Coordinates of C-alpha atoms and ligand atoms in Angstrom, one line a residue:
M1 CA 144.3 74.6 97.6
Q2 CA 141.4 72.2 97.9
T3 CA 137.9 73.5 97.0
L4 CA 134.5 73.4 98.5
A5 CA 133.7 70.7 96.0
D6 CA 136.5 68.6 97.5
L7 CA 135.1 69.3 101.0
R8 CA 131.7 68.1 99.9
Q9 CA 133.1 64.9 98.5
R10 CA 135.0 64.3 101.7
L11 CA 132.0 64.9 103.9
L12 CA 129.9 62.5 101.8
R13 CA 132.6 59.9 102.2
L14 CA 132.7 60.4 106.0
D15 CA 128.9 59.8 106.3
G16 CA 128.2 57.2 108.9
R17 CA 131.7 57.2 110.3
G18 CA 132.4 57.9 114.0
Y19 CA 132.2 61.6 114.9
K20 CA 136.0 61.9 115.6
S21 CA 136.6 61.4 111.9
Y22 CA 135.4 64.9 111.3
R23 CA 138.9 65.9 112.3
E24 CA 140.0 65.0 108.8
I25 CA 138.2 68.1 107.4
R26 CA 140.4 70.6 109.1
G27 CA 142.1 72.8 106.6
E28 CA 141.6 75.5 104.0
Y29 CA 139.1 75.4 101.1
A30 CA 138.8 77.8 98.2
A31 CA 135.1 78.9 97.8
D32 CA 133.5 81.3 95.4
G33 CA 134.8 84.7 96.6
F34 CA 136.4 83.6 99.8
T35 CA 138.5 81.0 101.6
L36 CA 136.9 78.8 104.2
L37 CA 139.2 77.7 107.1
I38 CA 138.2 74.9 109.4
D39 CA 140.5 75.7 112.4
H40 CA 139.2 73.4 115.1
V41 CA 136.8 70.5 115.0
Q42 CA 134.6 69.8 118.1
G43 CA 135.2 66.4 119.7
D44 CA 131.6 65.3 119.9
P45 CA 128.2 66.6 118.9
F46 CA 127.5 68.2 122.3
A47 CA 130.8 70.1 122.6
E48 CA 131.3 73.8 121.8
P49 CA 130.6 74.0 118.0
S50 CA 133.6 73.9 115.6
R51 CA 135.6 77.0 114.9
L52 CA 135.7 78.3 111.3
R53 CA 136.9 81.4 109.5
A54 CA 136.0 82.9 106.2
I55 CA 138.6 85.2 104.5
L56 CA 137.5 87.5 101.7
P57 CA 140.2 89.2 99.7
A58 CA 139.8 92.9 99.1
E59 CA 138.4 92.5 95.6
S60 CA 135.7 90.1 96.8
A61 CA 134.7 92.1 99.9
G62 CA 134.6 95.2 97.7
L63 CA 134.6 97.7 100.6
P64 CA 134.9 101.2 99.2
P65 CA 137.9 103.3 100.2
W66 CA 135.9 105.7 102.5
S67 CA 134.8 102.8 104.7
I68 CA 138.4 101.7 105.4
A69 CA 140.2 105.0 105.4
S70 CA 141.3 104.9 109.1
T71 CA 141.6 102.4 111.9
P72 CA 138.4 103.6 113.6
R73 CA 136.5 103.4 110.3
R74 CA 137.7 99.9 109.7
M75 CA 136.6 99.0 113.2
A76 CA 133.2 100.4 112.7
A77 CA 132.9 98.7 109.3
A78 CA 133.8 95.4 110.9
D79 CA 131.1 95.9 113.6
F80 CA 128.6 96.5 110.8
L81 CA 129.7 93.3 108.9
N82 CA 129.5 91.4 112.2
R83 CA 125.9 92.4 112.6
A84 CA 125.1 91.6 109.0
L85 CA 126.6 88.1 109.3
A86 CA 124.8 87.5 112.6
E87 CA 121.6 88.5 110.8
A88 CA 122.4 86.2 107.8
F89 CA 123.0 83.3 110.1
R90 CA 119.8 83.9 111.9
A91 CA 117.9 83.9 108.6
T92 CA 119.7 80.7 107.4
P93 CA 117.6 77.6 107.5
T94 CA 120.0 74.9 108.7
P95 CA 119.3 71.2 109.5
R96 CA 118.6 71.2 113.2
H97 CA 117.3 67.7 113.7
G98 CA 120.6 66.0 114.5
T99 CA 122.2 65.2 117.8
G100 CA 123.5 67.8 120.3
R101 CA 124.4 71.1 118.6
S102 CA 124.1 69.7 115.1
G103 CA 123.6 72.5 112.6
E104 CA 124.0 75.4 115.0
L105 CA 125.5 78.5 113.4
Y106 CA 126.9 81.1 115.7
V107 CA 128.8 84.4 115.5
L108 CA 129.1 87.0 118.2
R109 CA 125.9 89.0 118.4
P110 CA 126.7 92.7 119.1
G111 CA 124.5 94.8 121.3
Q112 CA 123.9 98.6 121.0
E113 CA 127.6 99.4 121.3
I114 CA 130.2 99.6 118.5
L115 CA 133.1 97.6 119.7
S116 CA 136.2 96.0 118.3
R117 CA 135.5 92.2 118.3
T118 CA 137.6 89.3 117.2
A119 CA 134.6 87.9 115.3
M120 CA 135.2 90.3 112.4
H121 CA 138.3 92.0 111.1
V122 CA 138.6 94.4 108.3
H123 CA 142.3 94.4 107.6
P124 CA 144.3 97.4 106.4
D125 CA 144.5 95.7 102.9
A126 CA 140.7 95.8 102.9
S127 CA 140.4 92.0 103.1
V128 CA 137.7 90.8 105.5
E129 CA 138.1 87.9 108.0
A130 CA 135.0 86.5 109.8
R131 CA 135.3 84.0 112.7
F132 CA 132.3 81.9 113.6
R133 CA 131.2 78.5 114.9
A134 CA 129.2 75.7 113.3
G135 CA 127.9 72.5 115.0
L136 CA 128.9 69.7 112.7
P137 CA 125.8 67.5 112.2
A138 CA 125.5 64.1 113.7
R139 CA 123.1 61.2 113.8
G140 CA 123.7 59.8 117.3
R141 CA 127.5 59.7 117.4
T142 CA 128.0 59.2 113.7
I143 CA 128.7 61.8 111.0
D144 CA 125.8 63.1 109.0
G145 CA 127.8 63.7 105.9
S146 CA 125.1 65.1 103.7
A147 CA 123.8 67.5 106.4
A148 CA 127.4 68.7 106.9
A149 CA 127.9 69.2 103.2
D150 CA 124.7 71.2 103.1
L151 CA 125.8 73.3 106.0
L152 CA 129.4 73.9 105.1
C153 CA 129.1 74.0 101.3
N154 CA 125.8 75.7 100.8
A155 CA 124.3 77.4 103.8
I156 CA 127.5 79.0 105.2
P157 CA 128.7 80.2 101.7
A158 CA 125.3 81.7 101.0
A159 CA 125.3 83.6 104.3
I160 CA 128.8 84.9 103.7
R161 CA 128.0 86.1 100.3
A162 CA 124.8 87.8 101.5
S163 CA 126.5 89.6 104.3
L164 CA 130.2 90.2 103.8
R165 CA 130.2 91.6 100.3
F166 CA 129.7 95.2 99.8
A167 CA 127.5 94.7 96.8
A168 CA 125.0 92.8 98.9
L169 CA 124.8 95.5 101.6
D170 CA 123.0 98.7 102.1
P171 CA 125.7 101.3 101.3
D172 CA 123.9 104.1 103.1
A173 CA 123.6 102.0 106.3
L174 CA 127.3 101.2 106.2
R175 CA 128.1 104.9 105.7
R176 CA 125.9 105.9 108.6
H177 CA 127.5 103.3 110.8
V178 CA 131.0 104.4 110.1
E179 CA 130.3 108.1 110.2
T180 CA 128.3 107.9 113.4
A181 CA 131.1 106.2 115.2
E182 CA 133.6 108.7 113.9
D183 CA 131.4 111.6 114.9
A184 CA 130.9 110.2 118.4
A185 CA 134.6 109.8 118.9
A186 CA 135.2 113.3 117.6
L187 CA 132.7 114.7 120.2
R188 CA 134.4 112.7 122.9
D189 CA 137.7 114.2 121.9
Q190 CA 136.3 117.8 122.1
L191 CA 135.1 117.4 125.8
A192 CA 138.5 118.3 127.3
D193 CA 138.9 121.4 125.2
H194 CA 135.6 122.7 126.6
A195 CA 136.4 121.6 130.2
L196 CA 133.5 119.1 130.0
V197 CA 133.2 115.6 131.2
A198 CA 130.1 114.7 129.3
F199 CA 127.8 115.8 126.5
V200 CA 124.2 114.9 125.9
A201 CA 122.9 115.9 122.4
D202 CA 119.6 117.6 122.0
G203 CA 117.1 115.1 120.7
A204 CA 118.9 112.1 122.2
I205 CA 116.7 109.2 123.3
L206 CA 117.9 108.0 126.7
P207 CA 115.3 105.5 128.1
R208 CA 115.6 101.8 127.1
R209 CA 112.8 99.4 126.5
S210 CA 113.3 97.6 129.7
G211 CA 116.0 96.6 132.2
V212 CA 116.9 93.6 130.1
D213 CA 116.3 95.1 126.6
D214 CA 118.9 97.8 125.8
R215 CA 117.1 99.0 122.6
P216 CA 115.6 102.5 122.8
L217 CA 112.1 103.1 124.0
P218 CA 110.0 103.7 120.9
H219 CA 109.9 107.3 119.9
D220 CA 106.2 107.8 120.6
R221 CA 106.8 106.9 124.3
A222 CA 110.2 108.6 124.9
R223 CA 110.7 112.2 125.6
P224 CA 113.7 113.4 123.5
F225 CA 116.5 115.1 125.5
T226 CA 116.6 118.9 125.5
S227 CA 119.4 120.8 127.2
P228 CA 118.8 123.7 129.5
A229 CA 119.8 126.9 127.7
S230 CA 122.5 127.8 130.3
L231 CA 124.3 124.5 129.8
R232 CA 123.9 124.3 126.0
V233 CA 127.1 124.0 124.0
T234 CA 127.8 123.5 120.3
L235 CA 130.3 120.8 119.3
H236 CA 131.4 119.8 115.9
R237 CA 130.9 116.5 114.1
P238 CA 133.2 115.8 111.1
N239 CA 130.4 114.2 109.2
G240 CA 127.2 115.4 110.7
G241 CA 128.2 119.1 111.3
P242 CA 127.5 121.1 114.4
I243 CA 125.4 119.7 117.1
T244 CA 124.0 121.2 120.3
G245 CA 123.4 119.6 123.6
M246 CA 124.0 119.8 127.3
G247 CA 127.6 120.0 128.4
I248 CA 128.4 118.7 131.9
P249 CA 131.3 120.8 133.1
A250 CA 134.3 119.2 134.9
G251 CA 133.9 119.4 138.7
V252 CA 131.1 118.3 140.9
T253 CA 127.7 117.8 139.3
L254 CA 124.5 116.8 141.1
I255 CA 121.5 115.3 139.3
V256 CA 118.5 115.9 141.5
G257 CA 114.7 115.6 141.0
G258 CA 111.8 113.6 142.2
G259 CA 111.5 109.9 142.0
Y260 CA 110.8 108.5 138.5
H261 CA 111.7 111.7 136.8
G262 CA 114.6 110.3 134.7
K263 CA 117.7 110.7 136.9
S264 CA 119.0 107.2 136.7
T265 CA 118.2 107.0 133.0
L266 CA 120.4 110.0 132.4
L267 CA 123.2 108.6 134.5
R268 CA 123.0 105.3 132.7
A269 CA 123.3 107.0 129.4
L270 CA 126.4 108.8 130.7
E271 CA 127.9 105.5 131.8
R272 CA 127.5 104.1 128.3
G273 CA 128.8 107.3 126.8
V274 CA 132.3 105.9 127.0
Y275 CA 131.3 103.7 124.1
D276 CA 130.1 104.5 120.6
H277 CA 126.6 103.5 119.7
I278 CA 124.9 102.2 116.6
P279 CA 122.7 104.5 114.5
G280 CA 119.2 104.5 115.8
D281 CA 120.3 103.7 119.4
G282 CA 119.2 107.2 120.6
R283 CA 122.5 107.7 122.5
E284 CA 124.8 108.0 119.4
F285 CA 125.8 111.5 120.5
V286 CA 125.8 111.0 124.2
V287 CA 129.5 111.0 125.1
T288 CA 131.5 110.8 128.3
I289 CA 135.2 111.1 128.8
P290 CA 136.9 107.7 128.4
Q291 CA 138.0 107.7 132.0
A292 CA 134.5 107.9 133.5
V293 CA 133.8 105.1 135.9
K294 CA 130.6 104.0 137.6
V295 CA 131.1 103.0 141.2
R296 CA 128.5 101.2 143.3
A297 CA 128.1 99.6 146.7
E298 CA 128.5 95.9 146.6
D299 CA 128.3 94.4 150.1
G300 CA 129.7 90.9 150.4
R301 CA 132.6 91.5 147.9
A302 CA 136.1 90.7 148.9
V303 CA 138.8 93.4 149.1
A304 CA 142.5 92.6 148.7
G305 CA 144.5 95.3 150.3
T306 CA 142.9 98.4 148.8
D307 CA 143.8 101.6 150.7
V308 CA 140.4 102.9 151.7
S309 CA 141.7 105.1 154.6
N310 CA 140.6 108.3 153.0
F311 CA 137.1 107.1 153.5
I312 CA 137.3 104.7 156.3
A313 CA 139.6 105.3 159.2
A314 CA 140.7 102.6 161.7
L315 CA 137.8 100.2 162.3
P316 CA 136.5 99.3 165.7
D317 CA 138.3 95.9 165.6
G318 CA 141.6 97.6 164.8
T319 CA 141.7 96.7 161.1
D320 CA 144.3 98.6 159.1
T321 CA 142.3 100.4 156.4
R322 CA 145.4 101.5 154.5
R323 CA 145.6 97.8 153.5
F324 CA 142.0 96.8 153.8
I325 CA 141.5 93.1 153.5
T326 CA 138.1 91.4 153.8
R327 CA 136.2 88.6 152.3
N328 CA 132.9 90.3 153.2
A329 CA 132.9 94.1 152.7
S330 CA 130.0 96.2 153.9
G331 CA 128.1 98.6 151.6
S332 CA 130.2 101.6 152.5
T333 CA 133.6 99.8 152.5
S334 CA 132.8 98.1 149.2
Q335 CA 131.9 101.4 147.6
A336 CA 135.0 103.1 149.1
A337 CA 137.1 100.3 147.6
A338 CA 135.4 100.7 144.2
I339 CA 136.2 104.4 144.2
V340 CA 139.9 103.9 145.2
E341 CA 140.3 101.0 142.7
A342 CA 138.9 103.2 139.9
L343 CA 141.3 106.1 140.9
E344 CA 144.2 103.5 141.1
V345 CA 144.0 102.9 137.3
G346 CA 143.3 106.5 136.3
A347 CA 139.6 107.4 136.6
R348 CA 138.9 111.1 135.9
C349 CA 135.2 111.1 136.5
L350 CA 133.2 109.1 139.0
L351 CA 129.6 108.3 138.3
L352 CA 127.4 107.4 141.3
D353 CA 123.7 106.8 141.7
E354 CA 122.1 107.1 145.1
D355 CA 120.0 104.1 144.1
T356 CA 123.1 101.9 144.2
S357 CA 125.2 103.7 146.7
A358 CA 125.7 103.2 150.5
T359 CA 123.9 106.2 152.1
N360 CA 126.5 106.3 154.9
L361 CA 129.3 106.7 152.4
L362 CA 127.5 109.6 150.7
I363 CA 126.5 111.7 153.7
R364 CA 126.3 112.2 157.4
D365 CA 124.2 115.1 158.3
A366 CA 124.5 117.6 161.2
R367 CA 122.1 115.8 163.5
M368 CA 123.9 112.5 163.1
Q369 CA 127.3 114.3 163.6
A370 CA 125.9 115.7 166.9
L371 CA 124.7 112.3 168.0
I372 CA 127.7 110.1 167.0
E373 CA 131.1 111.5 167.9
D374 CA 133.8 111.6 165.3
R375 CA 135.9 109.1 167.1
D376 CA 133.1 106.6 167.0
E377 CA 132.6 107.0 163.2
P378 CA 135.3 105.6 161.0
I379 CA 133.6 106.9 157.8
T380 CA 134.5 110.1 156.1
P381 CA 131.6 110.6 153.7
L382 CA 132.1 111.4 150.0
I383 CA 130.6 114.8 150.5
D384 CA 133.8 115.7 152.4
R385 CA 136.1 114.3 149.6
I386 CA 134.3 115.2 146.5
R387 CA 135.6 118.8 146.2
T388 CA 139.2 117.9 146.9
L389 CA 139.1 115.2 144.3
A390 CA 137.8 117.7 141.8
R391 CA 140.0 120.8 142.7
D392 CA 143.2 119.1 143.7
H393 CA 143.2 115.8 141.8
G394 CA 141.3 116.6 138.6
V395 CA 138.7 113.9 139.3
S396 CA 135.1 115.1 138.6
T397 CA 132.0 113.5 140.0
I398 CA 128.5 113.2 138.6
L399 CA 126.2 112.1 141.4
V400 CA 122.5 111.3 141.3
A401 CA 121.3 112.6 144.7
G402 CA 117.6 113.2 145.1
G403 CA 117.9 112.9 148.8
S404 CA 120.5 115.2 150.3
G405 CA 120.6 119.0 150.0
D406 CA 123.8 119.1 151.9
Y407 CA 125.5 118.4 148.6
F408 CA 124.5 121.9 147.4
D409 CA 127.4 123.2 149.3
V410 CA 129.9 121.2 147.3
A411 CA 128.4 121.1 143.8
D412 CA 129.5 123.2 140.9
T413 CA 126.5 122.3 138.8
V414 CA 123.1 121.2 139.8
I415 CA 120.8 119.7 137.2
A416 CA 117.2 119.0 138.1
M417 CA 115.2 116.4 136.2
R418 CA 111.5 117.2 135.9
A419 CA 109.4 114.9 133.8
Y420 CA 112.5 113.8 131.9
E421 CA 113.5 117.3 131.2
P422 CA 116.7 118.8 132.7
A423 CA 116.8 122.2 134.2
D424 CA 119.9 124.1 135.4
V425 CA 119.1 124.9 139.1
T426 CA 122.6 125.7 140.2
A427 CA 121.8 129.3 141.2
Q428 CA 118.7 128.2 143.1
A429 CA 120.6 125.5 144.9
R430 CA 123.3 128.0 145.9
A431 CA 120.6 130.5 147.1
I432 CA 119.0 127.7 149.2
A433 CA 122.4 126.7 150.6
A434 CA 123.0 130.3 151.6
A435 CA 119.6 130.8 153.1
H436 CA 119.6 127.5 155.0
P437 CA 123.2 127.0 156.0
T438 CA 123.9 123.4 157.1
A439 CA 125.2 122.9 160.5
R440 CA 127.3 120.0 159.4
R441 CA 131.1 120.1 160.0
T442 CA 133.5 119.1 157.3
E443 CA 135.3 115.8 158.3
G444 CA 138.2 113.8 157.4
G445 CA 141.3 116.0 157.2
S446 CA 143.4 116.1 154.1
W447 CA 143.4 113.6 151.3
R448 CA 146.4 111.2 151.2
P449 CA 147.4 109.6 148.0
P450 CA 146.2 105.9 148.4
A451 CA 149.0 103.3 148.9
R452 CA 149.8 101.2 145.8
R453 CA 149.4 97.5 145.7
I454 CA 151.2 94.7 143.8
P455 CA 148.9 91.8 142.7
L456 CA 150.6 88.4 143.4
P457 CA 150.5 86.1 140.3
R458 CA 150.1 83.0 142.5
S459 CA 146.6 84.3 143.4
L460 CA 145.7 84.8 139.7
D461 CA 146.1 81.2 138.4
P462 CA 143.7 80.7 135.5
G463 CA 144.3 76.9 135.6
R464 CA 141.7 74.3 136.6
G465 CA 142.4 70.6 136.8
R466 CA 144.7 69.6 133.9
R467 CA 144.0 72.8 132.0
A468 CA 146.5 75.6 132.2
V469 CA 143.9 78.1 131.3
S470 CA 140.2 77.5 132.0
I471 CA 137.8 80.4 131.5
K472 CA 134.1 80.1 131.3
V473 CA 131.8 83.0 130.8
W474 CA 128.1 82.7 131.5
S475 CA 127.0 86.3 131.0
E476 CA 128.3 89.8 131.4
D477 CA 127.7 89.3 135.2
R478 CA 129.3 86.0 135.9
A479 CA 132.4 84.1 134.9
L480 CA 134.7 81.4 136.0
Y481 CA 138.4 82.2 136.0
G482 CA 140.4 79.1 136.8
T483 CA 138.6 77.8 139.9
E484 CA 137.3 81.3 140.9
E485 CA 133.8 82.3 140.3
V486 CA 133.8 86.1 139.6
D487 CA 130.7 88.1 140.3
L488 CA 130.5 91.1 138.0
R489 CA 127.0 92.4 138.7
A490 CA 128.3 95.6 140.1
I491 CA 130.4 96.4 137.1
D492 CA 127.8 98.4 135.1
Q493 CA 130.1 99.4 132.2
I494 CA 130.7 95.9 131.0
V495 CA 128.2 95.6 128.1
E496 CA 128.8 92.2 126.5
P497 CA 129.8 88.8 127.7
A498 CA 132.5 88.9 125.0
Q499 CA 134.2 91.7 126.9
V500 CA 134.3 89.4 130.0
R501 CA 135.9 86.6 128.0
A502 CA 138.5 89.1 126.7
I503 CA 139.2 90.5 130.1
A504 CA 139.7 87.0 131.6
A505 CA 141.9 86.0 128.7
A506 CA 143.9 89.2 129.1
L507 CA 144.5 88.6 132.8
A508 CA 145.6 85.0 132.1
W509 CA 147.9 86.3 129.4
G510 CA 149.3 89.1 131.6
R511 CA 150.0 86.8 134.5
G512 CA 153.7 86.1 134.6
R513 CA 154.3 88.6 131.8
V514 CA 153.3 91.9 133.3
L515 CA 151.5 90.7 136.5
D516 CA 154.9 89.5 137.7
G517 CA 154.8 90.2 141.4
R518 CA 156.8 93.4 140.9
A519 CA 154.5 95.7 138.9
D520 CA 151.7 97.5 140.8
I521 CA 148.1 97.2 139.6
A522 CA 148.2 100.4 137.6
R523 CA 151.4 99.5 135.8
A524 CA 150.3 95.9 135.1
I525 CA 146.9 96.9 133.8
H526 CA 148.3 99.6 131.6
A527 CA 151.0 97.2 130.2
I528 CA 148.2 94.8 129.2
M529 CA 146.2 97.5 127.5
A530 CA 149.3 98.8 125.7
A531 CA 150.1 95.3 124.4
I532 CA 146.5 95.0 123.1
D533 CA 146.7 98.4 121.5
A534 CA 149.9 97.5 119.8
H535 CA 149.1 94.0 118.6
G536 CA 145.3 93.6 118.8
L537 CA 143.0 91.5 121.0
D538 CA 144.2 88.3 119.4
I539 CA 147.4 88.6 121.4
V540 CA 145.6 87.4 124.5
Q541 CA 144.4 84.1 123.0
A542 CA 146.4 81.1 121.7
E543 CA 143.9 80.3 118.9
P544 CA 142.1 82.7 116.6
T545 CA 138.6 82.6 118.2
G546 CA 135.9 85.1 117.3
D547 CA 134.7 85.3 120.9
L548 CA 136.4 88.5 122.3
A549 CA 135.4 92.1 122.4
S550 CA 137.4 95.2 123.4
F551 CA 137.3 96.6 126.9
R552 CA 138.7 99.4 129.0
P553 CA 141.4 99.3 131.7
F554 CA 138.8 100.1 134.3
E555 CA 136.8 96.9 133.7
L556 CA 139.9 94.9 133.5
A557 CA 140.9 96.2 136.9
A558 CA 137.4 95.7 138.3
F559 CA 137.5 92.0 137.2
L560 CA 140.9 91.6 138.8
N561 CA 139.6 93.2 142.0
R562 CA 136.6 90.9 142.0
I563 CA 138.7 87.7 142.1
R564 CA 138.0 86.6 145.7
G565 CA 141.4 84.9 146.1
L566 CA 143.3 87.9 144.9
E567 CA 146.4 88.7 147.1
T568 CA 148.4 91.8 147.0
A569 CA 151.6 93.1 148.5
P570 CA 152.3 96.7 149.5
S571 CA 154.4 98.5 146.9
Ligands
LIG1 P1 114.6 108.2 138.7 O1 116.0 107.7 138.7 O2 114.5 109.7 138.6 O3 113.7 107.7 139.8 P2 114.4 106.7 136.2 O4 115.5 107.2 135.4 O5 114.5 105.4 136.8 O6 113.9 107.8 137.3 O7 113.1 106.7 135.2 C1 111.9 106.3 135.6 C2 111.1 105.7 134.4 O8 110.9 106.7 133.4 C3 111.9 104.6 133.7 O9 110.9 103.6 133.4 C4 112.4 105.2 132.5 O10 112.5 104.3 131.4 C5 111.4 106.3 132.1 N1 112.0 107.4 131.4 C6 113.2 108.0 131.7 N2 113.5 109.0 130.9 C7 112.5 109.0 130.0 C8 112.2 109.8 128.8 N3 113.1 110.8 128.4 N4 111.1 109.6 128.1 C9 110.2 108.6 128.6 N5 110.4 107.8 129.6 C10 111.5 108.0 130.4
LIG2 MG1 116.8 106.3 140.1

């Protein structure tokens, strides 16, 4: 194999040549303690930076046996190394004076969640593989050979050695990272045994710095979580030992309280509780069952044949709501569709916040029932479905509802937030419901299993122009899939753009394979997830990029359902 010294020679020889000649450096180079692979060379200085990998054999990475003892531990260790490399790149002085993206160094930058990402692999044999990008330096459109030699042969190797070798890392921090993730997963596993859908540890820090900064509010400004005594449970962590906190029982749970008292903050922590968090996040031991799905109103979205008839009966214009098709849903129909689409792929707990819900989907009170006759109101509000979902279909709901006491009648648990502190007010709420019975009538009749839909592959073409697969991701809220712009702002449980990239790639991969015009949405989504589980995320991409992060079936389905051109057939 060639060495880094050979690469340096070659780069110096290429100096001053046309940028395309950089292609000649593709290949593998032996470096001190690792192999550098140059997989793909950008076509010009302004293009997406070139794709590189570094592979450290086990002896060089030096990860201790405890850090790689299980698949989840290896995943958490990889997440830790990913962060270390991102930090090392950030601290690397690189020549930035060239043209375009000259000298840029880039690796996925993880947020507060511990995810599996293709940017870093800790393999079962304890070798480490990092995938990153570097902008090969140019002067105008010619190769800057000495800057390139500096970048590829000095700066990158130094960053790799400083971040991917155990000897250079803080061993206690790595241990905390791995053990925290393992403990959180263990807590999540215990929820079902205790008939809980969520757990919020005493001492957890739920509030964030701001709407755009997901780090915790500093400890001097945040009130740590304390469970009401009546809801306190003790769960077990394999590494951290017993831990107490608030258990939210399966069934219907209301979170009530005055405005600005911390209701939405609690719900947002529960939304994120489907993921593990890094030490210091504050929500490390806030866990929710993996099938918990946030659903919101999203007027203007398209709906492709979702059966919303349990919530919306025949519309005034005669539209069939068992196969509801629109390019412009209302607040209530969009949220009804979101609920049914979550159930379609196996949601076991719905999370709703009145702040982002359609009021008329949540409730119609007695006075409104008296004024508007049933036959003039197509909507069956959630209040009339929520109990059936819980009792007969095993689907719990956690609802932030500061505005409607009618929900006291259907709630199993009522939690009141007062100045960020939860109280169990279930008994009071029951007493109030008994003392002030509501005059409202239950509506809607019995729940019918929603009709299934088959997504048509012709409506899921990821191609654009001459490219068979064209995917562009701007943020966790917005992507381009083929020629379709996909709006993901209402999908609160997508936490990183890399998840969107992976979801889009998974859909493109699944089209024709499992999205074959015969499988319904549930079967197709679960087949894609099963393939990823068995073979890893790399299966959905043709080249080994480091740009993807793991995701859940619910967000995959949500993305599919947000493709405005989606067409479905009845199953
Ligand atoms: P609500 O939904 O009840 O109106 P929010 O959850 O939006 O209230 O919280 C209101 C504000 O209080 C937010 O700025 C939030 O960051 C802050 N906050 C929430 N919980 C805490 C806490 N435990 N400690 C300190 N501040 C908090
Ligand atoms: Mg709120």
